mmCIF file of C-alpha atoms in Angstrom:
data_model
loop_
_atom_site.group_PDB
_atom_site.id
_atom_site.type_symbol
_atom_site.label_atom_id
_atom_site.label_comp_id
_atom_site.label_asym_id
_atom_site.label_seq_id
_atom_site.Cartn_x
_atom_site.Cartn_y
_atom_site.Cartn_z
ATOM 1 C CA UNK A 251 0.000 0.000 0.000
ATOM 2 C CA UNK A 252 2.560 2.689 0.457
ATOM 3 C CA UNK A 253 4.425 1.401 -2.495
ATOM 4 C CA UNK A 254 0.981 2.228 -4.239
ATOM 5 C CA UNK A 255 0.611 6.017 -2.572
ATOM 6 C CA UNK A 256 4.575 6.733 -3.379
ATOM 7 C CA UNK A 257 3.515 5.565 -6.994
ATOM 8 C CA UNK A 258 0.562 7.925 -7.275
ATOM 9 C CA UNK A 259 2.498 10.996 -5.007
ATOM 10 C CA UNK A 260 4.931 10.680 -8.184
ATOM 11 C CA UNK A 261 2.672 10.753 -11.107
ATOM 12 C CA UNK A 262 0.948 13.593 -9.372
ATOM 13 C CA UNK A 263 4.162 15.547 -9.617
ATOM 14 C CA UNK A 264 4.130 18.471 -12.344
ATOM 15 C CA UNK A 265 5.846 17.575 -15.696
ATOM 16 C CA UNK A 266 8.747 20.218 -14.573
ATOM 17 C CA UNK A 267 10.068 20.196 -10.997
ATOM 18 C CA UNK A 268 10.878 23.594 -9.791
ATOM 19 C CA UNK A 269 14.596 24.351 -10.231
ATOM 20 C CA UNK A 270 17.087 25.672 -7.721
ATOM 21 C CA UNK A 271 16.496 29.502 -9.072
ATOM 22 C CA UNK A 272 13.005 29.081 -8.735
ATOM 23 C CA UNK A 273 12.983 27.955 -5.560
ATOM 24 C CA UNK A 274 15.479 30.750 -4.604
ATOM 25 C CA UNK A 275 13.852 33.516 -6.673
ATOM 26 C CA UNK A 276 10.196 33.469 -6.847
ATOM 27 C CA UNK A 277 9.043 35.928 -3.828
ATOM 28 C CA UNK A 278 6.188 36.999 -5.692
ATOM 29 C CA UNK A 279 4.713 40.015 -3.721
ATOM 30 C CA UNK A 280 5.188 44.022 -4.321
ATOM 31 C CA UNK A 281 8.829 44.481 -3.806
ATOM 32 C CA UNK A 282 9.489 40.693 -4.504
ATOM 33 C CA UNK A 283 10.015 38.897 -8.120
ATOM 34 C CA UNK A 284 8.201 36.350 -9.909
ATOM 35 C CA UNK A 285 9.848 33.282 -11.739
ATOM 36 C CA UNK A 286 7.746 32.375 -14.638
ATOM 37 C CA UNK A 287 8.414 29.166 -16.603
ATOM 38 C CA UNK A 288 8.733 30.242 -20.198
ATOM 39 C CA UNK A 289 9.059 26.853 -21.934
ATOM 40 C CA UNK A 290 11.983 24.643 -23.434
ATOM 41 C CA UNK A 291 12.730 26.574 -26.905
ATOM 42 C CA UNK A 292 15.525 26.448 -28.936
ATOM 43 C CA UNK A 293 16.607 29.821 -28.236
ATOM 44 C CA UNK A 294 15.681 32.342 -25.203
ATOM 45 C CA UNK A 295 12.644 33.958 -25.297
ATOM 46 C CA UNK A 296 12.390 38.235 -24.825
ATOM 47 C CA UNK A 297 9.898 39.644 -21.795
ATOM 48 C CA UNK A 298 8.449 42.150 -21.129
ATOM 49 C CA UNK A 299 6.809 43.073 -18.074
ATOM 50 C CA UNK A 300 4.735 46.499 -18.195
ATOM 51 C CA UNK A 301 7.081 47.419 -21.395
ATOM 52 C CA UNK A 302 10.178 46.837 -19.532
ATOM 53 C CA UNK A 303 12.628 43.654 -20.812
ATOM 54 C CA UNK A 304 13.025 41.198 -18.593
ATOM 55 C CA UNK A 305 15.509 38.643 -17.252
ATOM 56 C CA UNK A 306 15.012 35.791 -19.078
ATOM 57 C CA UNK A 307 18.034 32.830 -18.262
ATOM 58 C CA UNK A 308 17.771 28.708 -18.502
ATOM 59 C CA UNK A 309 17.300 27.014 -15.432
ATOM 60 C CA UNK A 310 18.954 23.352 -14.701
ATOM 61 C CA UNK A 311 19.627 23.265 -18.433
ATOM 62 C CA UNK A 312 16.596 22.401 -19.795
ATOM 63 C CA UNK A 313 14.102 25.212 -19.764
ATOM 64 C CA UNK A 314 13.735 29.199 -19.951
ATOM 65 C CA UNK A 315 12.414 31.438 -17.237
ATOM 66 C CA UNK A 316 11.859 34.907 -17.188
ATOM 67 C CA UNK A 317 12.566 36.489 -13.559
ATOM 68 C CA UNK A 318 10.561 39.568 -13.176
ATOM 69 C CA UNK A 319 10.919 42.285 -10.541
ATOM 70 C CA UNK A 320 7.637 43.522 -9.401
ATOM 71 C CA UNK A 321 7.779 47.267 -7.749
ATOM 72 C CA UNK A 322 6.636 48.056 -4.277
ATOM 73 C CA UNK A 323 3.976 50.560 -5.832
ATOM 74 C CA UNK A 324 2.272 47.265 -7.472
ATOM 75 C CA UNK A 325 -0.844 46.391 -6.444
ATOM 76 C CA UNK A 326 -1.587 42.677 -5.224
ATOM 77 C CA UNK A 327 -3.614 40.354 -7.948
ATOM 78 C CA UNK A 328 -3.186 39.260 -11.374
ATOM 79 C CA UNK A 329 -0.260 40.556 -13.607
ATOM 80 C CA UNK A 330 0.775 39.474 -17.212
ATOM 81 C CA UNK A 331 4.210 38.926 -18.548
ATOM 82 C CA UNK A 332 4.215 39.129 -22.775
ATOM 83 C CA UNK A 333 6.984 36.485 -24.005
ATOM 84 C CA UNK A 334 7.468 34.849 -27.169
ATOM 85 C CA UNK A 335 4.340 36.170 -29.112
ATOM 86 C CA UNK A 336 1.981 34.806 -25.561
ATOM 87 C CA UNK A 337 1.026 36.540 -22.470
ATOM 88 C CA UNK A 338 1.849 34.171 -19.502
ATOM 89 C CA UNK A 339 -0.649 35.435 -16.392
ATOM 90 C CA UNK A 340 0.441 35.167 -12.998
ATOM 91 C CA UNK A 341 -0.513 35.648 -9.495
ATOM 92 C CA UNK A 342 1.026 38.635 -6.697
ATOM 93 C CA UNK A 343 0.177 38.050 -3.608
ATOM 94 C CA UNK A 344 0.713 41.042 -0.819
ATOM 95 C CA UNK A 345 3.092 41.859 2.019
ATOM 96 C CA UNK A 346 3.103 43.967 4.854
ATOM 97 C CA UNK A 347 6.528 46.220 6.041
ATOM 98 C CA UNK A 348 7.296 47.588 8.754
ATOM 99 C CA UNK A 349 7.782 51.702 10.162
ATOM 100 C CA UNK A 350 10.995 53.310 10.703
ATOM 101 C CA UNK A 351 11.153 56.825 11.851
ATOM 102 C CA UNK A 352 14.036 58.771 12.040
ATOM 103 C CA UNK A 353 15.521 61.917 13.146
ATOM 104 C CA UNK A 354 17.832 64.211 11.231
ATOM 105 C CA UNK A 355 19.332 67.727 12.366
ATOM 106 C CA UNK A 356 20.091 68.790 8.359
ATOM 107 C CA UNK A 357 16.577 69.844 7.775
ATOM 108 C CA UNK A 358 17.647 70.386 3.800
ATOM 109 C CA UNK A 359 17.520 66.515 3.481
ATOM 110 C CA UNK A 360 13.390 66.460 4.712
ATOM 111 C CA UNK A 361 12.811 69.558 2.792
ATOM 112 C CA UNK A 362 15.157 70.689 0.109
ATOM 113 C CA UNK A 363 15.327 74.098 -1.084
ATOM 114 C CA UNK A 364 14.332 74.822 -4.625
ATOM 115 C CA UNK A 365 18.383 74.919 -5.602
ATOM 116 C CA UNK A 366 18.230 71.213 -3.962
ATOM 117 C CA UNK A 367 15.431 69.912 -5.283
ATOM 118 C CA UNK A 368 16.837 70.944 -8.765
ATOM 119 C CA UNK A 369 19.966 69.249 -8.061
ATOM 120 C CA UNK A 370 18.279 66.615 -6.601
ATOM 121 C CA UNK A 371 16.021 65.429 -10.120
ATOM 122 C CA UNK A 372 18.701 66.099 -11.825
ATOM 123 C CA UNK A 373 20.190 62.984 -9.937
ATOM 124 C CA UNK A 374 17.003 61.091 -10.076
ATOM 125 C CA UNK A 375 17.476 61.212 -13.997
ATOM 126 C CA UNK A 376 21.189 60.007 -14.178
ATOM 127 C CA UNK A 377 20.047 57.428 -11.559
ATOM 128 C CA UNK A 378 17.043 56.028 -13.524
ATOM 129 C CA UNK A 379 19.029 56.209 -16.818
ATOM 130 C CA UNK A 380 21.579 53.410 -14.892
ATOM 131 C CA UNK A 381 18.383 51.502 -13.428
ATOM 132 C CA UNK A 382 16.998 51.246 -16.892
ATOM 133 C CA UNK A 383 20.285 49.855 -18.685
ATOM 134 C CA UNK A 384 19.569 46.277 -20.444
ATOM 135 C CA UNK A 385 22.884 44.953 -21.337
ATOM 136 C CA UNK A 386 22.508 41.510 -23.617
ATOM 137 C CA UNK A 387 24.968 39.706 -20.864
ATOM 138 C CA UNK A 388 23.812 36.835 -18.821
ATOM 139 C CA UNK A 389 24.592 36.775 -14.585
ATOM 140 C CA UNK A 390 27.235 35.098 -14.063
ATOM 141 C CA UNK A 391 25.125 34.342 -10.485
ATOM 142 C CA UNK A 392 21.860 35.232 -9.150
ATOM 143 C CA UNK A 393 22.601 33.830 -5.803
ATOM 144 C CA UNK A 394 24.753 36.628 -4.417
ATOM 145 C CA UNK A 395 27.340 37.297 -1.730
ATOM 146 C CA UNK A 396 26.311 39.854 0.724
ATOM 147 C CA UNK A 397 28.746 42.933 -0.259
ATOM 148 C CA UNK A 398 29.760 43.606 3.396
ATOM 149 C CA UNK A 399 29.554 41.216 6.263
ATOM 150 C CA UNK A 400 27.178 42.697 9.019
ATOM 151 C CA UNK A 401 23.936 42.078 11.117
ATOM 152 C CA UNK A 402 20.919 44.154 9.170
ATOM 153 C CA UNK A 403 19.643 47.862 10.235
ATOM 154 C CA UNK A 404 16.799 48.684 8.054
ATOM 155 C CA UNK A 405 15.452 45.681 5.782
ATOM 156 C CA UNK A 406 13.950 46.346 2.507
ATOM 157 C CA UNK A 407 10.680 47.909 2.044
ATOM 158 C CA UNK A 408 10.294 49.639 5.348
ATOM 159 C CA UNK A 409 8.068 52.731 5.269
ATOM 160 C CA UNK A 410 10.303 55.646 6.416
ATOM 161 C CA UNK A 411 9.151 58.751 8.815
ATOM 162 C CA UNK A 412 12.034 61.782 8.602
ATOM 163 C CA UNK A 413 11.561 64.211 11.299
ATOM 164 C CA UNK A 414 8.187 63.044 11.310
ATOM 165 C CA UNK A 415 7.342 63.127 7.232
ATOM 166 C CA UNK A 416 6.603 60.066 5.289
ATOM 167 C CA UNK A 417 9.199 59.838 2.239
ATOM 168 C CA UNK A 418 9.957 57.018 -0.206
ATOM 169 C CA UNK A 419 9.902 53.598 1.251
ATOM 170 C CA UNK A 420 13.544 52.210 1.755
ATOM 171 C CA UNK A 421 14.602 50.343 -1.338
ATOM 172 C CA UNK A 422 17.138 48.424 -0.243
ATOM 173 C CA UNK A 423 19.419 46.544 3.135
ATOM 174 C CA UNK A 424 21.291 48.159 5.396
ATOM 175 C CA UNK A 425 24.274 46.749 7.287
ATOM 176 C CA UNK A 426 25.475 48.101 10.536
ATOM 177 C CA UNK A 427 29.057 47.866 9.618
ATOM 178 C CA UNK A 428 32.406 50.749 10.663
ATOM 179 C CA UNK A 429 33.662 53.488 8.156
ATOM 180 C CA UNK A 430 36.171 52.026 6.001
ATOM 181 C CA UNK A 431 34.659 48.462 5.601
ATOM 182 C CA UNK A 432 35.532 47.522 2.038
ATOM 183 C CA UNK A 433 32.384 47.425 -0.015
ATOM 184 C CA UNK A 434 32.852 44.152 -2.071
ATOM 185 C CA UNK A 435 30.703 43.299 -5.550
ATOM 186 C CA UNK A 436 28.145 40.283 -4.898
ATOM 187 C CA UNK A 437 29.082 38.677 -8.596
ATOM 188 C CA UNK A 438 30.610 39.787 -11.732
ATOM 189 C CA UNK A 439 29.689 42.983 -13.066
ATOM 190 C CA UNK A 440 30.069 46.351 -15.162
ATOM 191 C CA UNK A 441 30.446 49.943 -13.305
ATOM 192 C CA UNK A 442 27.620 51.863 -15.391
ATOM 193 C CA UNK A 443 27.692 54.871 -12.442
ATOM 194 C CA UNK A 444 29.615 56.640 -10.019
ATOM 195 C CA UNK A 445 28.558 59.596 -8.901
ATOM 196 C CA UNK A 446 28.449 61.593 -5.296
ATOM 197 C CA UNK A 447 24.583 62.497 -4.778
ATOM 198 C CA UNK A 448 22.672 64.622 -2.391
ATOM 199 C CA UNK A 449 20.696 61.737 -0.856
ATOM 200 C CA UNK A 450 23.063 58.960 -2.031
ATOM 201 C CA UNK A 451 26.242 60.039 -1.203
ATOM 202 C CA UNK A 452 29.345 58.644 -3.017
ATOM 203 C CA UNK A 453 27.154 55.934 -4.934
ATOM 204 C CA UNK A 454 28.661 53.085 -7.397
ATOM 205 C CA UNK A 455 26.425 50.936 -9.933
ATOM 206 C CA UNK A 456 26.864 47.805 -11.133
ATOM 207 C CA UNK A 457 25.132 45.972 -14.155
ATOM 208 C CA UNK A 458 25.393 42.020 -13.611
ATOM 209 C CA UNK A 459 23.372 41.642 -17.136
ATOM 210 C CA UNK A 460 19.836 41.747 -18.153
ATOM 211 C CA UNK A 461 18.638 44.780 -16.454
ATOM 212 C CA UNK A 462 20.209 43.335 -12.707
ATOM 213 C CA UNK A 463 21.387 46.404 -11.126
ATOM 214 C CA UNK A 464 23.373 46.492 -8.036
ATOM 215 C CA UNK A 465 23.507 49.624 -6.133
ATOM 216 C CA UNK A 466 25.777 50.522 -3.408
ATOM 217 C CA UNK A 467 25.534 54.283 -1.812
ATOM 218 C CA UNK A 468 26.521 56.166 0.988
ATOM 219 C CA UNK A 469 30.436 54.939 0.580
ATOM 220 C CA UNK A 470 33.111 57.183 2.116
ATOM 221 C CA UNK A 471 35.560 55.902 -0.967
ATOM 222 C CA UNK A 472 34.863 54.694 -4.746
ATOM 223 C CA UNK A 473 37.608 52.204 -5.757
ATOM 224 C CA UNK A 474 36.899 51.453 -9.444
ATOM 225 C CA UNK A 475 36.415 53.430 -12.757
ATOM 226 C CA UNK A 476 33.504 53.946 -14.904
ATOM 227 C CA UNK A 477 33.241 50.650 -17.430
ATOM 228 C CA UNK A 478 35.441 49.148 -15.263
ATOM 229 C CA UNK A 479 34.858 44.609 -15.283
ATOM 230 C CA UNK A 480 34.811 43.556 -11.246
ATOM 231 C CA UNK A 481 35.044 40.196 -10.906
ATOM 232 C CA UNK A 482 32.960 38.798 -8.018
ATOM 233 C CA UNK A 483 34.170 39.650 -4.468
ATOM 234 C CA UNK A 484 36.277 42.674 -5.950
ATOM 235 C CA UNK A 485 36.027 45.753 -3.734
ATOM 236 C CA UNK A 486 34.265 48.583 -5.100
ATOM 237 C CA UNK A 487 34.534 51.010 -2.354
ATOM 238 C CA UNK A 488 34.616 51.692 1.132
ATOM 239 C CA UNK A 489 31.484 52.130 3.495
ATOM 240 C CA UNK A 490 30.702 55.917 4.814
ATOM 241 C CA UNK A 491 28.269 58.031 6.069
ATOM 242 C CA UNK A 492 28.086 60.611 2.838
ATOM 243 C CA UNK A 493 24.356 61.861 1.430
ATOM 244 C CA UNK A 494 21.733 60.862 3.678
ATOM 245 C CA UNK A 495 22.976 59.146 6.367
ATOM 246 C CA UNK A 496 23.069 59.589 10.203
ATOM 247 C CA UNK A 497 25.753 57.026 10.758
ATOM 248 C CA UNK A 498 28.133 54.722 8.659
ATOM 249 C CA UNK A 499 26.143 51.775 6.785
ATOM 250 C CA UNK A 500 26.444 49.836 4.193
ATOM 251 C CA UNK A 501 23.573 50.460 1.701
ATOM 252 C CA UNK A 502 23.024 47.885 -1.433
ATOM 253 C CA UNK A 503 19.947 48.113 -3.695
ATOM 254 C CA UNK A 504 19.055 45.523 -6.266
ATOM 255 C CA UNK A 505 16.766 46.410 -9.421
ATOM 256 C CA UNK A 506 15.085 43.989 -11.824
ATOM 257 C CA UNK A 507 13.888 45.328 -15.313
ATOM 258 C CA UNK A 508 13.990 48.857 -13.542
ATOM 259 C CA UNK A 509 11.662 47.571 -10.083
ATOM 260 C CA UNK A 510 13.785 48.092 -6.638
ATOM 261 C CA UNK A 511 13.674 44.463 -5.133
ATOM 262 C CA UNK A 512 14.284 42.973 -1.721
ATOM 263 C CA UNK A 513 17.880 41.638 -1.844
ATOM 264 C CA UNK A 514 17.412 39.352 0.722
ATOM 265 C CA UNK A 515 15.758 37.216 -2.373
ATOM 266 C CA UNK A 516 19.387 36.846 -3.961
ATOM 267 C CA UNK A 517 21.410 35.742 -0.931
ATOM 268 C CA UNK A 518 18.269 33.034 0.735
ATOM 269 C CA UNK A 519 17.419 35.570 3.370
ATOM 270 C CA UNK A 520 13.931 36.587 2.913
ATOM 271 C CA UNK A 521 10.926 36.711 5.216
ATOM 272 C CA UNK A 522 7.561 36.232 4.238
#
């Protein structure tokens, strides 16, 4: 008899097992990603998720998924991904974050003046320019080393109070790490950006391939060059306390097909 049940439990079993990155990757709530299973073709499909290409790689060797990023502004419900001439429809559930509220004496960073605030899209547009880069390259990894070693301070997607004002929802990890930590890159990648912003500080990007973004602000020291190749684990910079900050931290963003995603996904540390 349990010969029998193991027998049925098996041909129960979908035709395609869910892979390692699947397992890994699909976190599909706002701020999460979704894995979708685009089929076995010859060659890899293209994606696009609200007009936005997608990361599309093989998983195990035998099939093509596309690995969406799906924004914290997104609302929970059903969402379509176009691929390969078809629309694949999927499901987003929701999430709750948490409140952080914090104090700062420069009172320019809650309320810029107009010369600020000029300066300040200016940035924005540079910074969205780097977000929205789609280079043909495939990760070399999508499970990533952390890029300091640290215990968290702010996780991903907490709703942020300054002096009191809500502002933009924290898009990215936080470690509580000293000044001077090197800053090291979580797998291979391009520098696409340095610059030193008025909320980011000294800031370095990295393109891994496909419209994965690493972003790591806030550093006291940039260590590479523009279109500079890092290898994984090479160090990038060194953490600080420039733009924003009311301490040194380490802060690291990840984007998906331009959507800021929780990178506890990418190194097997996310909550529910």
């Amino acid at each position: 008899m349990r010969l029998l049940l193991t027998l049925l439990l098996c041909l129960a079993l979908p035709a395609h097992a869910e892979g390692f990155l699947s397992r890994l990757l699909n976190k599909p709530v706002p701020g999460g990603g979704a894995v979708i299973d685009l089929g076995d073709a010859g060659a890899a499909p293209q994606a696009r998720f609200q007009g936005k290409p997608v990361l599309v790689v093989k998983e195990d060797g035998r099939r093509w998924i596309a690995v969406v990023g799906l924004p914290l502004t997104l609302k929970p419900g059903r969402q379509t991904l176009d691929a390969a001439g078809r629309q694949f429809v999927f499901t987003v559930g929701s999430k709750r974050y948490a409140e952080q509220r914090i104090t700062l004496k420069n009172k320019q960073q809650v309320n810029p003046s107009p010369a600020n605030l000029a300066r300040i899209e200016r940035e924005l547009a540079e910074q969205t320019r780097a977000y929205r880069s789609f280079s043909v390259g495939t990760p070399s990894n999508l499970l990533l080393d952390k890029p300091v070693n640290g215990p968290l301070s702010s996780r991903f997607g907490v709703r942020r109070f300054f002096n009191g004002e809500e502002r933009n929802p924290h898009a990215g990890l936080d470690f509580a790490v000293p000044a001077g930590t090197p800053v090291k890159a979580p797998a291979a990648g391009k520098v696409i950006l340095i610059g030193d912003y008025f909320f980011n500080g000294r800031t370095v990007f990295l393109d891994h391939g496909q419209g994965f973004i690493s972003m790591f602000c806030h550093l006291s020291k940039v260590e590479v060059r523009l279109g500079q190749q890092l290898p994984r684990g090479a160090v990038l910079g060194r953490v600080g306390a420039t733009g924003r900050a009311t301490g040194p931290h380490m802060h690291w963003n990840i984007s998906l097909n331009d959507a800021r995603v929780d990178p506890t996904i990418f190194i097997g540390a996310f909550e529910p």
